[in-house]
Amino acid sequence: MGKKNAAIKILLVDDNENNLLSMEVVLEKEGYSFFKATSGREALRILLKEEDFSLILLDVKMPTMDGYETAQLIYQRDKLKQIPIIFITAHDYEEAAVFKGYQAGAVDFIRKPFNAQILRSKVAVFAELHKKNQLLQQQEEKLQAINSDLVQLNLELEKRVHERTIELENLNQELKALNLSKDKFISVISHDLRNPLTSLLASSENLNKDAEKLRPAQIKMFSGIIHRTSNKILDQLNELVEWAKNQREKSEFKRGKIHLVHGANESLDLLKVNALQKKIKLENNIEEGIYVHADSLMLRSILQNLVTNAIKFTPHGGEAIKVSAQPIDTMVEICIQDFGIGMSKETRDTIFGNFRSSSLLGTSQEKGTGLGLMLVKDFVEQHGGKIEVDSELGKGTCFRFTMPKI
């Protein structure tokens, strides 16, 4: 038996085995696969066991169950409805019989005794149709597979785009943080180094001006100020470089045990000349025995920023600026109190909000950028503390901030 049509399965149904043999003999050269049944019930049993039949050649006149009844039962099953049926009949093609056959599901009729050539031709048509249907189904499955791959590819692309978007957002946040860190660094330099440099310049000016009239004790005093201040500026620069490095490497700030009264004295010493120029005293009223767990550079920057503002907004010859502290639960509250020009409620509500807000603190001659106060707030919050301000126009201001207590 040839193999060119091996995938074409044909069910032959006839109660006469000689007729079954005749049909098989006529079609066997085409290489079809045959299944044979001598009754409608046997045909149904075969159809329930086997699948993918290309065609059914079904005898109309059979005992117990004729071809029409068999066809109706076959087509009651959804998976068998697509199999074409050709009725084999010994009767004339009466109109009623033809109508009944088509109503039962027939696609064609062949009359007995059949013409071999006609039988081969008609079967060949349905065999070719079956092949094309199979090919179409294969193409559809390929298209579905391609579509599935495209959907998966699209999902993968969306995933990659989403991941890339997150990466870009993270990078943008890092750039913002780096830019803010740069601003902080500039602010620290601006606030923490300007004041001791002012002290250095003032002392050197006094030393150079009428040097021949100065007494040895005065010369020693001014040179001592220059020497101490220069060393402190050098120490601050070294600390700033280390702090900037930690910021760049995203290291945590270095907390340590700080004796608060000594830490405050270091900051106030650097600002004494500034205060003396306006004839203002700086008082450290912090009691001995209070220790905080803080970054020394940040704490000094906080104190210098706040005391500098206090000096700036206290009139010439005004009352002393006082630094005090008191433990509250697990924190220490530190207060920088001045009795200067004070500020309005509007200013109090906005001074920590943006770079320009603290310009409202002073007169047109005493305006700042506000960056220092933003930096102070950031440093305090990094320690888990908070900062508040009490102020009244014409009466003065108290900045209160907390640091972890040891």
CSV table of C-alpha atoms in Angstrom, one decimal:
chain,number,residue,atom,x,y,z
A,1,MET,CA,0.0,0.0,0.0
A,2,GLY,CA,1.4,3.4,-1.0
A,3,LYS,CA,2.2,6.1,1.6
A,4,LYS,CA,1.3,9.3,-0.3
A,5,ASN,CA,-2.1,9.5,1.5
A,6,ALA,CA,-1.2,7.6,4.7
A,7,ALA,CA,-2.6,10.5,6.9
A,8,ILE,CA,-6.0,10.1,5.2
A,9,LYS,CA,-8.3,7.9,7.3
A,10,ILE,CA,-11.5,6.7,5.7
A,11,LEU,CA,-14.3,4.8,7.5
A,12,LEU,CA,-16.2,2.3,5.3
A,13,VAL,CA,-19.6,1.3,6.6
A,14,ASP,CA,-21.8,-1.3,4.8
A,15,ASP,CA,-23.6,-4.4,6.1
A,16,ASN,CA,-22.3,-6.4,3.1
A,17,GLU,CA,-18.6,-7.3,3.5
A,18,ASN,CA,-18.3,-7.7,-0.3
A,19,ASN,CA,-19.2,-4.1,-0.8
A,20,LEU,CA,-16.6,-3.1,1.8
A,21,LEU,CA,-14.0,-5.1,0.0
A,22,SER,CA,-15.0,-3.6,-3.3
A,23,MET,CA,-14.6,0.0,-2.1
A,24,GLU,CA,-11.2,-0.9,-0.5
A,25,VAL,CA,-10.0,-2.5,-3.7
A,26,VAL,CA,-11.0,0.6,-5.8
A,27,LEU,CA,-9.3,3.1,-3.4
A,28,GLU,CA,-6.3,1.1,-2.1
A,29,LYS,CA,-3.9,2.4,-4.8
A,30,GLU,CA,-4.3,5.9,-3.4
A,31,GLY,CA,-2.6,4.8,-0.1
A,32,TYR,CA,-5.5,5.7,2.2
A,33,SER,CA,-5.9,4.1,5.7
A,34,PHE,CA,-9.2,2.2,6.0
A,35,PHE,CA,-11.4,1.3,8.9
A,36,LYS,CA,-14.4,-1.0,8.2
A,37,ALA,CA,-17.7,-1.5,10.0
A,38,THR,CA,-20.7,-3.7,9.0
A,39,SER,CA,-23.3,-1.8,11.1
A,40,GLY,CA,-24.1,1.7,12.3
A,41,ARG,CA,-23.3,0.7,15.9
A,42,GLU,CA,-19.9,-0.7,15.0
A,43,ALA,CA,-19.2,2.5,13.1
A,44,LEU,CA,-20.0,4.5,16.2
A,45,ARG,CA,-17.7,2.4,18.3
A,46,ILE,CA,-14.8,2.9,15.9
A,47,LEU,CA,-15.4,6.7,15.8
A,48,LEU,CA,-15.3,6.8,19.6
A,49,LYS,CA,-11.9,5.0,19.7
A,50,GLU,CA,-10.2,6.6,16.7
A,51,GLU,CA,-9.8,10.2,15.7
A,52,ASP,CA,-9.0,12.4,12.7
A,53,PHE,CA,-11.1,10.6,10.1
A,54,SER,CA,-11.0,12.4,6.7
A,55,LEU,CA,-14.2,10.9,5.3
A,56,ILE,CA,-17.0,8.4,5.9
A,57,LEU,CA,-18.5,6.3,3.1
A,58,LEU,CA,-21.8,5.2,4.6
A,59,ASP,CA,-24.3,2.7,3.2
A,60,VAL,CA,-27.9,4.0,3.5
A,61,LYS,CA,-29.7,0.7,3.7
A,62,MET,CA,-28.6,-1.3,6.7
A,63,PRO,CA,-30.6,-3.5,9.2
A,64,THR,CA,-31.4,-2.2,12.7
A,65,MET,CA,-30.0,1.3,12.1
A,66,ASP,CA,-29.9,2.7,8.6
A,67,GLY,CA,-27.4,5.2,7.3
A,68,TYR,CA,-29.5,8.3,8.0
A,69,GLU,CA,-29.9,7.3,11.7
A,70,THR,CA,-26.2,6.5,11.9
A,71,ALA,CA,-25.3,9.9,10.4
A,72,GLN,CA,-27.6,11.7,12.9
A,73,LEU,CA,-26.0,9.9,15.8
A,74,ILE,CA,-22.5,10.7,14.5
A,75,TYR,CA,-23.2,14.4,14.2
A,76,GLN,CA,-24.6,14.6,17.7
A,77,ARG,CA,-21.0,14.6,18.9
A,78,ASP,CA,-19.2,18.0,18.4
A,79,LYS,CA,-15.8,16.5,17.7
A,80,LEU,CA,-17.3,14.3,14.8
A,81,LYS,CA,-19.4,17.1,13.1
A,82,GLN,CA,-16.5,18.1,10.9
A,83,ILE,CA,-16.2,14.7,9.2
A,84,PRO,CA,-17.8,14.7,5.7
A,85,ILE,CA,-20.2,11.7,4.9
A,86,ILE,CA,-20.8,10.4,1.5
A,87,PHE,CA,-23.9,8.1,1.3
A,88,ILE,CA,-23.7,4.9,-0.7
A,89,THR,CA,-27.2,4.0,-2.0
A,90,ALA,CA,-28.7,1.5,-4.3
A,91,HIS,CA,-31.9,3.6,-4.7
A,92,ASP,CA,-32.6,6.2,-7.3
A,93,TYR,CA,-31.9,9.8,-6.4
A,94,GLU,CA,-35.4,10.6,-5.5
A,95,GLU,CA,-35.8,14.2,-4.3
A,96,ALA,CA,-37.2,13.1,-1.0
A,97,ALA,CA,-34.4,10.7,-0.4
A,98,VAL,CA,-31.8,13.3,-1.4
A,99,PHE,CA,-33.3,15.9,1.0
A,100,LYS,CA,-33.4,13.3,3.8
A,101,GLY,CA,-29.7,12.5,3.2
A,102,TYR,CA,-28.6,16.1,3.2
A,103,GLN,CA,-30.7,16.8,6.2
A,104,ALA,CA,-28.9,14.0,8.0
A,105,GLY,CA,-25.6,15.6,7.2
A,106,ALA,CA,-24.5,14.1,3.9
A,107,VAL,CA,-22.2,16.0,1.6
A,108,ASP,CA,-22.7,13.8,-1.4
A,109,PHE,CA,-24.3,10.6,-2.8
A,110,ILE,CA,-22.8,7.7,-4.8
A,111,ARG,CA,-25.1,5.1,-6.4
A,112,LYS,CA,-24.6,1.4,-6.4
A,113,PRO,CA,-23.1,-0.3,-8.3
A,114,PHE,CA,-20.6,2.6,-8.1
A,115,ASN,CA,-18.4,3.7,-10.9
A,116,ALA,CA,-14.8,3.2,-9.7
A,117,GLN,CA,-13.5,6.3,-11.3
A,118,ILE,CA,-16.3,8.5,-9.9
A,119,LEU,CA,-15.7,7.0,-6.4
A,120,ARG,CA,-11.9,7.7,-6.6
A,121,SER,CA,-12.5,11.2,-7.9
A,122,LYS,CA,-15.0,12.2,-5.1
A,123,VAL,CA,-12.9,10.6,-2.4
A,124,ALA,CA,-9.8,12.4,-3.8
A,125,VAL,CA,-11.6,15.8,-3.5
A,126,PHE,CA,-12.4,15.3,0.2
A,127,ALA,CA,-8.9,13.9,0.8
A,128,GLU,CA,-7.4,17.0,-0.7
A,129,LEU,CA,-9.8,19.2,1.3
A,130,HIS,CA,-8.8,17.4,4.5
A,131,LYS,CA,-5.1,18.0,3.7
A,132,LYS,CA,-5.7,21.7,3.2
A,133,ASN,CA,-7.7,21.9,6.4
A,134,GLN,CA,-4.9,20.3,8.2
A,135,LEU,CA,-2.4,22.7,6.6
A,136,LEU,CA,-4.6,25.6,7.6
A,137,GLN,CA,-4.8,24.3,11.2
A,138,GLN,CA,-1.0,23.9,11.3
A,139,GLN,CA,-0.6,27.5,10.0
A,140,GLU,CA,-3.1,28.7,12.6
A,141,GLU,CA,-1.2,26.9,15.3
A,142,LYS,CA,2.1,28.5,14.1
A,143,LEU,CA,0.4,31.9,14.0
A,144,GLN,CA,-0.9,31.4,17.6
A,145,ALA,CA,2.6,30.3,18.7
A,146,ILE,CA,4.1,33.4,17.0
A,147,ASN,CA,1.5,35.6,18.6
A,148,SER,CA,2.2,34.0,21.9
A,149,ASP,CA,5.9,34.7,21.4
A,150,LEU,CA,5.1,38.3,20.5
A,151,VAL,CA,3.0,38.7,23.6
A,152,GLN,CA,5.8,37.3,25.7
A,153,LEU,CA,8.3,39.5,23.9
A,154,ASN,CA,6.1,42.5,24.5
A,155,LEU,CA,5.8,41.6,28.2
A,156,GLU,CA,9.6,41.2,28.4
A,157,LEU,CA,10.1,44.6,26.7
A,158,GLU,CA,7.6,46.2,29.1
A,159,LYS,CA,9.5,44.6,32.0
A,160,ARG,CA,12.8,45.9,30.7
A,161,VAL,CA,11.4,49.4,30.1
A,162,HIS,CA,9.9,49.3,33.6
A,163,GLU,CA,13.2,48.2,35.1
A,164,ARG,CA,15.1,50.8,33.1
A,165,THR,CA,12.7,53.5,34.2
A,166,ILE,CA,13.2,52.5,37.8
A,167,GLU,CA,17.0,52.6,37.2
A,168,LEU,CA,16.7,56.1,35.7
A,169,GLU,CA,14.5,57.2,38.6
A,170,ASN,CA,17.0,55.9,41.1
A,171,LEU,CA,19.8,57.5,39.2
A,172,ASN,CA,17.9,60.8,39.2
A,173,GLN,CA,17.4,60.5,42.9
A,174,GLU,CA,21.0,59.8,43.4
A,175,LEU,CA,21.9,62.9,41.3
A,176,LYS,CA,19.5,65.0,43.3
A,177,ALA,CA,21.0,63.7,46.6
A,178,LEU,CA,24.5,64.4,45.2
A,179,ASN,CA,23.5,67.9,44.2
A,180,LEU,CA,22.0,68.5,47.7
A,181,SER,CA,25.1,67.1,49.3
A,182,LYS,CA,27.2,69.5,47.2
A,183,ASP,CA,24.9,72.4,48.4
A,184,LYS,CA,25.3,71.2,52.0
A,185,PHE,CA,29.1,71.1,51.6
A,186,ILE,CA,29.2,74.6,50.1
A,187,SER,CA,26.9,75.8,52.9
A,188,VAL,CA,29.1,74.3,55.6
A,189,ILE,CA,32.2,76.0,54.1
A,190,SER,CA,30.3,79.2,53.8
A,191,HIS,CA,29.0,79.3,57.4
A,192,ASP,CA,31.6,77.4,59.3
A,193,LEU,CA,34.7,78.9,57.7
A,194,ARG,CA,33.6,82.5,57.1
A,195,ASN,CA,33.3,83.3,60.8
A,196,PRO,CA,36.8,82.2,61.9
A,197,LEU,CA,38.2,83.8,58.8
A,198,THR,CA,36.5,87.0,59.8
A,199,SER,CA,38.1,86.7,63.2
A,200,LEU,CA,41.5,86.0,61.5
A,201,LEU,CA,41.2,89.0,59.3
A,202,ALA,CA,40.1,91.3,62.2
A,203,SER,CA,43.0,90.2,64.3
A,204,SER,CA,45.5,90.6,61.5
A,205,GLU,CA,44.1,94.0,60.7
A,206,ASN,CA,44.5,95.2,64.3
A,207,LEU,CA,48.0,93.7,64.3
A,208,ASN,CA,49.1,95.5,61.2
A,209,LYS,CA,47.4,98.8,62.0
A,210,ASP,CA,49.7,101.1,64.0
A,211,ALA,CA,51.9,98.0,64.9
A,212,GLU,CA,54.6,100.3,66.4
A,213,LYS,CA,52.0,101.7,68.9
A,214,LEU,CA,50.9,98.3,70.1
A,215,ARG,CA,52.2,97.0,73.4
A,216,PRO,CA,53.9,93.6,73.5
A,217,ALA,CA,50.9,92.1,75.4
A,218,GLN,CA,48.5,93.3,72.6
A,219,ILE,CA,50.7,91.9,69.9
A,220,LYS,CA,50.9,88.6,71.8
A,221,MET,CA,47.1,88.6,72.2
A,222,PHE,CA,46.4,89.2,68.5
A,223,SER,CA,49.0,86.8,67.3
A,224,GLY,CA,47.6,84.2,69.7
A,225,ILE,CA,44.2,84.7,68.2
A,226,ILE,CA,45.6,84.3,64.7
A,227,HIS,CA,47.5,81.2,65.7
A,228,ARG,CA,44.5,79.5,67.5
A,229,THR,CA,42.1,80.5,64.8
A,230,SER,CA,44.4,79.2,62.0
A,231,ASN,CA,44.7,75.9,63.7
A,232,LYS,CA,41.0,75.6,64.1
A,233,ILE,CA,40.4,76.5,60.5
A,234,LEU,CA,42.9,73.8,59.5
A,235,ASP,CA,41.1,71.2,61.7
A,236,GLN,CA,37.7,72.3,60.2
A,237,LEU,CA,39.0,71.9,56.7
A,238,ASN,CA,40.3,68.4,57.4
A,239,GLU,CA,37.0,67.4,59.0
A,240,LEU,CA,35.1,68.9,56.0
A,241,VAL,CA,37.2,66.9,53.5
A,242,GLU,CA,36.5,63.7,55.5
A,243,TRP,CA,32.8,64.5,55.8
A,244,ALA,CA,32.6,65.2,52.0
A,245,LYS,CA,34.3,61.9,51.3
A,246,ASN,CA,31.8,60.1,53.5
A,247,GLN,CA,28.9,61.8,51.7
A,248,ARG,CA,30.3,60.8,48.3
A,249,GLU,CA,30.7,57.2,49.5
A,250,LYS,CA,27.3,57.2,51.1
A,251,SER,CA,28.8,56.3,54.5
A,252,GLU,CA,26.8,57.0,57.6
A,253,PHE,CA,27.9,60.0,59.6
A,254,LYS,CA,30.2,59.2,62.5
A,255,ARG,CA,28.5,59.6,65.8
A,256,GLY,CA,30.5,59.7,69.0
A,257,LYS,CA,30.3,60.7,72.6
A,258,ILE,CA,30.5,64.5,72.9
A,259,HIS,CA,30.8,66.5,76.1
A,260,LEU,CA,28.2,69.1,75.2
A,261,VAL,CA,29.6,72.0,77.2
A,262,HIS,CA,33.0,71.5,75.5
A,263,GLY,CA,31.5,71.1,72.1
A,264,ALA,CA,29.6,74.3,72.5
A,265,ASN,CA,32.7,76.2,73.7
A,266,GLU,CA,34.6,75.1,70.5
A,267,SER,CA,31.9,76.6,68.4
A,268,LEU,CA,31.5,79.8,70.4
A,269,ASP,CA,35.3,80.4,70.5
A,270,LEU,CA,35.3,80.7,66.7
A,271,LEU,CA,32.6,83.3,66.9
A,272,LYS,CA,33.8,85.5,69.7
A,273,VAL,CA,35.5,88.0,67.4
A,274,ASN,CA,32.3,88.4,65.4
A,275,ALA,CA,30.3,89.0,68.6
A,276,LEU,CA,32.9,91.4,69.9
A,277,GLN,CA,32.7,93.5,66.8
A,278,LYS,CA,29.0,94.2,67.7
A,279,LYS,CA,29.8,94.3,71.4
A,280,ILE,CA,27.7,91.2,72.1
A,281,LYS,CA,28.6,88.6,74.7
A,282,LEU,CA,28.3,84.9,74.1
A,283,GLU,CA,27.3,82.9,77.1
A,284,ASN,CA,27.6,79.1,77.4
A,285,ASN,CA,25.1,78.1,80.2
A,286,ILE,CA,25.2,74.4,79.5
A,287,GLU,CA,25.8,72.4,82.7
A,288,GLU,CA,28.7,70.0,83.1
A,289,GLY,CA,27.9,66.3,82.8
A,290,ILE,CA,25.6,66.4,79.8
A,291,TYR,CA,26.7,64.2,76.9
A,292,VAL,CA,25.2,63.7,73.5
A,293,HIS,CA,25.7,61.0,70.8
A,294,ALA,CA,26.3,63.0,67.7
A,295,ASP,CA,28.6,63.7,64.7
A,296,SER,CA,31.0,66.4,66.0
A,297,LEU,CA,31.2,68.2,62.6
A,298,MET,CA,27.4,68.3,62.2
A,299,LEU,CA,26.9,69.5,65.8
A,300,ARG,CA,29.4,72.3,65.4
A,301,SER,CA,27.9,73.3,62.1
A,302,ILE,CA,24.4,73.5,63.7
A,303,LEU,CA,25.7,75.6,66.6
A,304,GLN,CA,27.7,77.9,64.5
A,305,ASN,CA,24.9,78.5,62.0
A,306,LEU,CA,22.4,79.3,64.8
A,307,VAL,CA,24.8,81.5,66.8
A,308,THR,CA,25.9,83.3,63.7
A,309,ASN,CA,22.2,84.1,62.9
A,310,ALA,CA,21.7,85.3,66.5
A,311,ILE,CA,24.7,87.6,66.2
A,312,LYS,CA,23.6,88.8,62.8
A,313,PHE,CA,20.1,89.8,64.0
A,314,THR,CA,21.1,91.2,67.4
A,315,PRO,CA,21.6,95.0,67.4
A,316,HIS,CA,25.0,96.5,68.1
A,317,GLY,CA,25.6,96.4,71.9
A,318,GLY,CA,22.6,94.2,72.4
A,319,GLU,CA,22.0,91.7,75.2
A,320,ALA,CA,24.1,88.5,75.4
A,321,ILE,CA,23.4,85.5,73.3
A,322,LYS,CA,22.9,82.4,75.5
A,323,VAL,CA,23.4,78.7,74.8
A,324,SER,CA,21.7,76.3,77.2
A,325,ALA,CA,20.6,72.7,77.3
A,326,GLN,CA,18.3,70.4,79.3
A,327,PRO,CA,17.8,66.6,79.1
A,328,ILE,CA,14.3,65.5,78.0
A,329,ASP,CA,13.7,61.7,78.1
A,330,THR,CA,16.2,60.2,75.7
A,331,MET,CA,17.1,63.5,74.1
A,332,VAL,CA,18.9,66.7,75.1
A,333,GLU,CA,17.2,70.0,74.1
A,334,ILE,CA,19.7,72.7,73.2
A,335,CYS,CA,18.5,76.3,73.0
A,336,ILE,CA,20.2,79.3,71.3
A,337,GLN,CA,18.5,82.4,72.7
A,338,ASP,CA,19.0,86.0,71.4
A,339,PHE,CA,17.2,89.2,72.2
A,340,GLY,CA,17.4,90.7,68.8
A,341,ILE,CA,14.9,91.9,66.2
A,342,GLY,CA,12.9,88.6,66.3
A,343,MET,CA,10.6,87.5,63.5
A,344,SER,CA,6.9,87.4,62.5
A,345,LYS,CA,4.7,84.3,62.5
A,346,GLU,CA,4.8,84.2,58.7
A,347,THR,CA,8.6,84.0,58.8
A,348,ARG,CA,8.6,81.3,61.6
A,349,ASP,CA,6.3,79.1,59.5
A,350,THR,CA,8.6,79.3,56.4
A,351,ILE,CA,12.2,79.6,57.6
A,352,PHE,CA,12.9,75.8,57.1
A,353,GLY,CA,10.9,75.5,53.9
A,354,ASN,CA,13.2,76.8,51.2
A,355,PHE,CA,16.5,78.5,50.5
A,356,ARG,CA,15.1,82.0,50.5
A,357,SER,CA,12.9,81.9,53.5
A,358,SER,CA,15.4,83.1,56.1
A,359,SER,CA,16.0,86.3,54.2
A,360,LEU,CA,12.9,87.4,56.1
A,361,LEU,CA,14.8,87.2,59.3
A,362,GLY,CA,16.6,90.5,59.0
A,363,THR,CA,16.5,93.9,57.5
A,364,SER,CA,17.6,94.8,54.0
A,365,GLN,CA,21.2,95.0,55.2
A,366,GLU,CA,21.0,91.6,57.0
A,367,LYS,CA,19.6,89.0,54.6
A,368,GLY,CA,20.8,85.4,54.2
A,369,THR,CA,20.1,82.6,51.7
A,370,GLY,CA,18.3,80.3,54.0
A,371,LEU,CA,20.6,77.4,53.0
A,372,GLY,CA,22.2,77.4,56.5
A,373,LEU,CA,18.9,76.8,58.3
A,374,MET,CA,17.9,74.1,55.8
A,375,LEU,CA,21.2,72.4,56.5
A,376,VAL,CA,20.7,72.7,60.2
A,377,LYS,CA,17.3,71.1,60.0
A,378,ASP,CA,18.7,68.3,57.9
A,379,PHE,CA,21.6,67.6,60.3
A,380,VAL,CA,19.2,67.6,63.3
A,381,GLU,CA,16.8,65.2,61.6
A,382,GLN,CA,19.7,62.8,60.7
A,383,HIS,CA,20.3,62.4,64.4
A,384,GLY,CA,16.6,61.6,65.0
A,385,GLY,CA,16.0,65.0,66.5
A,386,LYS,CA,13.7,68.0,65.7
A,387,ILE,CA,14.1,71.7,65.6
A,388,GLU,CA,11.7,74.4,66.5
A,389,VAL,CA,11.7,78.2,66.8
A,390,ASP,CA,10.1,80.6,69.2
A,391,SER,CA,10.3,84.2,68.3
A,392,GLU,CA,8.5,87.6,68.7
A,393,LEU,CA,9.2,90.7,66.7
A,394,GLY,CA,11.3,93.1,68.7
A,395,LYS,CA,11.9,90.7,71.6
A,396,GLY,CA,14.2,88.0,70.2
A,397,THR,CA,14.4,84.4,69.0
A,398,CYS,CA,15.1,81.0,70.5
A,399,PHE,CA,16.0,78.1,68.3
A,400,ARG,CA,15.5,74.8,70.1
A,401,PHE,CA,16.8,71.5,68.7
A,402,THR,CA,17.3,68.0,70.2
A,403,MET,CA,20.2,65.5,70.0
A,404,PRO,CA,20.3,61.9,71.4
A,405,LYS,CA,21.4,61.8,75.0
A,406,ILE,CA,24.1,59.5,76.4
